[in-house]
């Protein structure tokens, strides 16, 4: 059995890793030749302002008095430059947004493993291609571009990470710090000849990262006065910096200014998904090489923003976020970032048609270079007769398009050049995607074959060792044949040889060879398969089809609940009716009614809005009062049983009650302090962390009697859960625990009804390290239903109130009792623990069910494993490698749609 679990762990690890190797490998390639426009650029320097977390509507719209929150930027739109909306791609997070802006490509999912602070892969960027870059802002953003740069020409100036405090009195200080330091820098440059000469060079970049708006949005919501006032302060700061640049460089007309944002923000103060409030960001450009405002009488867009913003008479030029990188590079004349997939928005350029055509041609050649390198890499490791090239962009077609573009430039047909180059870019991008996913089918088939074999083997093991299904069918043992092992050894050698001659990576050997021993193990149990078929044939066909349909329906409901939370409600409603479809109603009316009531009550939660969108501390306080009331009732009841309730146990319960009271105080006190912008009180922070630590230890001091231990676990975990709650979700563990308690009782009734074992009192059952194996029974058909209940309750526990698939679905306010300074891993860990608390409650209840029904946890675990693996196989085919964390996560994890 130890070998089985070791093999199972290995297979699941390989299956999990395969998702990243098949779907989430980096799309970047290296080895391209830098490409730049041969004509002189219009600007010597570029200033990039990125207002982190700024929504397009928040900048462009007028306030209730009909005036702009950003009068300087609006004046630029009307009198000096060009404007539009930058359409960001999801995930709408700071790092992917900045990578798209500055490097011109959409970063792959592997960046999340580095917390968006380190480079998971090296990439080229505007900063790297510039002669010098100076940047000011957040320590979470600036280092990743400096680290990837070649040479020592990217300079960063960032404040201490502790300044990124969501509970701070004034988050606009982050932006004020940037503006003040830029001014000090130029003042210092006047007295430093070396620095003065550097900032007077050409092809230089100044980057100002402004985090205050994002911080205020998270802490107070985008509709708050703090968020809107921060926009005004940023506008004032930009005005001062522009004036300073013009004065310093003597109004030489060689500076280009670009103002934009990395992502927007939802109304509830989060980002990461694909809501328009997150993906629509402002883009305002002015200065050298930029078109002046264009007055128009009418514009055609699918939205009504122009009228809302009263900008219908100023031409709006929308771009994709990655298009800004080639725009900036063409303006200062540096090579396009090697990994850029952005398309130059020529409508922003105020230059000759020849310059636009040459820039567009360079853009096309730069992207085509990536396609060629990717194709060469794949061709070198594939057998010639197996290689299938991308037919839409053959070598001859590449040559013809480039030749035709050059001919158009020679004959001054510049519009045709731009159109032809855009066609070439689109084909090259399709080809890049084609070669990036070239091996996906081969790897996927191997992984699926191996995993199906594992599910088959686990199922056979259940039938063989833990059930009575094939008892007495056939006892004849045949001598093992050498043909089977020899056949599989031959198959393994052939697979290895095939991979070897193609010079495949070592991981391909794992995915290709792992199915061989797995299916060998399955076919070794051929006798069990025969006995199983013979046994099934003895069942009435209608019963067999009915059980199969019920099992299939149950699996599909579980899978659908990962996409649509209301399926959890449908499942819990069906659970509520279960006692009335069996004889349980006649045997245990009170237990059945309790089961129905709490099932329907729990079914309400998946229909509620995802946690964090409508915080309500009064509901958290209400949940705390319910816990105290429950504690009072239980302690009073236990005190009456003097023989089983001693003073030490009473002390433990009182300690847990005190912990709940302190948690309620900390939640209320912290909320009040943050509203007054006084930050997180140190004492509250100490109490919160102490409560979290004690909740893991105190339950171990309680009585081992099943009911008392379960109640102690609930009290300890609830005190922590209250600290992590912002609204109605604080009630969720309570309702779930009530249902779990009823589940323990109702499972006893089902066993007593079937005559498998006698009902035991919960006060007589104890959690014990030593379990008598002789008390365990074999599996029955109804045990599959118990395992299904467990999986369904686990899914409900994880996703009944939120969505683990996207950070967007959680509110950072959940962790404000523990910390307010931005720390992605610590905040993520706390939110993960919040998700795990209901999971722990379900698992404790399931252990109690296992004890009361005298069933081996090993056998039930195997059934749960098979159900979970069948679900995992569903999700393997639904994984997608684009979209928000929400979109990506819904293909592997439950979500809110």
mmCIF file of C-alpha atoms in Angstrom, residues 36-37 39-48 82 126 202-205 253-259 283-291 323-337 344-351 355-356 359:
data_model
loop_
_atom_site.group_PDB
_atom_site.id
_atom_site.type_symbol
_atom_site.label_atom_id
_atom_site.label_comp_id
_atom_site.label_asym_id
_atom_site.label_seq_id
_atom_site.Cartn_x
_atom_site.Cartn_y
_atom_site.Cartn_z
ATOM 1 C CA UNK A 36 15.104 50.236 -35.557
ATOM 2 C CA UNK A 37 13.777 52.877 -37.918
ATOM 3 C CA UNK A 39 15.224 57.810 -40.183
ATOM 4 C CA UNK A 40 16.016 60.437 -37.485
ATOM 5 C CA UNK A 41 13.479 60.394 -34.631
ATOM 6 C CA UNK A 42 11.388 63.444 -33.685
ATOM 7 C CA UNK A 43 12.319 63.391 -29.958
ATOM 8 C CA UNK A 44 15.555 63.250 -27.970
ATOM 9 C CA UNK A 45 13.898 62.207 -24.709
ATOM 10 C CA UNK A 46 10.672 60.643 -23.464
ATOM 11 C CA UNK A 47 8.832 61.092 -20.155
ATOM 12 C CA UNK A 48 6.481 58.260 -19.193
ATOM 13 C CA UNK A 82 -3.656 63.079 -28.858
ATOM 14 C CA UNK A 126 12.351 50.111 -23.953
ATOM 15 C CA UNK A 202 19.489 61.635 -26.940
ATOM 16 C CA UNK A 203 17.464 58.394 -26.686
ATOM 17 C CA UNK A 204 16.867 58.733 -22.951
ATOM 18 C CA UNK A 205 13.780 57.888 -20.893
ATOM 19 C CA UNK A 253 10.582 70.886 -28.498
ATOM 20 C CA UNK A 254 12.435 67.574 -28.281
ATOM 21 C CA UNK A 255 10.574 66.035 -25.327
ATOM 22 C CA UNK A 256 7.661 63.596 -25.695
ATOM 23 C CA UNK A 257 5.256 63.066 -22.786
ATOM 24 C CA UNK A 258 3.069 59.999 -22.350
ATOM 25 C CA UNK A 259 0.514 59.649 -19.552
ATOM 26 C CA UNK A 283 -3.665 57.277 -22.817
ATOM 27 C CA UNK A 284 -2.717 60.919 -23.326
ATOM 28 C CA UNK A 285 0.340 61.881 -25.403
ATOM 29 C CA UNK A 286 1.839 65.241 -26.329
ATOM 30 C CA UNK A 287 5.127 66.866 -27.276
ATOM 31 C CA UNK A 288 7.691 66.006 -29.944
ATOM 32 C CA UNK A 289 6.425 63.735 -32.721
ATOM 33 C CA UNK A 290 2.820 63.610 -31.459
ATOM 34 C CA UNK A 291 -0.175 64.799 -33.456
ATOM 35 C CA UNK A 323 1.165 49.041 -28.826
ATOM 36 C CA UNK A 324 2.487 51.828 -26.590
ATOM 37 C CA UNK A 325 5.985 50.254 -26.476
ATOM 38 C CA UNK A 326 6.637 50.493 -30.258
ATOM 39 C CA UNK A 327 5.133 54.005 -30.197
ATOM 40 C CA UNK A 328 7.677 55.121 -27.597
ATOM 41 C CA UNK A 329 10.620 53.438 -29.330
ATOM 42 C CA UNK A 330 9.826 55.048 -32.684
ATOM 43 C CA UNK A 331 9.549 58.479 -31.051
ATOM 44 C CA UNK A 332 13.090 58.428 -29.628
ATOM 45 C CA UNK A 333 14.685 56.230 -32.313
ATOM 46 C CA UNK A 334 15.757 53.186 -30.294
ATOM 47 C CA UNK A 335 15.378 49.559 -31.489
ATOM 48 C CA UNK A 336 12.007 47.937 -30.931
ATOM 49 C CA UNK A 337 12.073 45.628 -27.858
ATOM 50 C CA UNK A 344 2.769 50.754 -33.941
ATOM 51 C CA UNK A 345 -0.242 53.146 -33.749
ATOM 52 C CA UNK A 346 0.822 55.413 -36.632
ATOM 53 C CA UNK A 347 -2.211 57.691 -36.120
ATOM 54 C CA UNK A 348 -0.468 59.153 -33.053
ATOM 55 C CA UNK A 349 2.610 60.201 -35.029
ATOM 56 C CA UNK A 350 3.084 63.741 -36.281
ATOM 57 C CA UNK A 351 5.755 63.020 -38.883
ATOM 58 C CA UNK A 355 8.738 57.982 -41.412
ATOM 59 C CA UNK A 356 5.425 56.244 -40.619
ATOM 60 C CA UNK A 359 8.561 52.625 -38.746
#
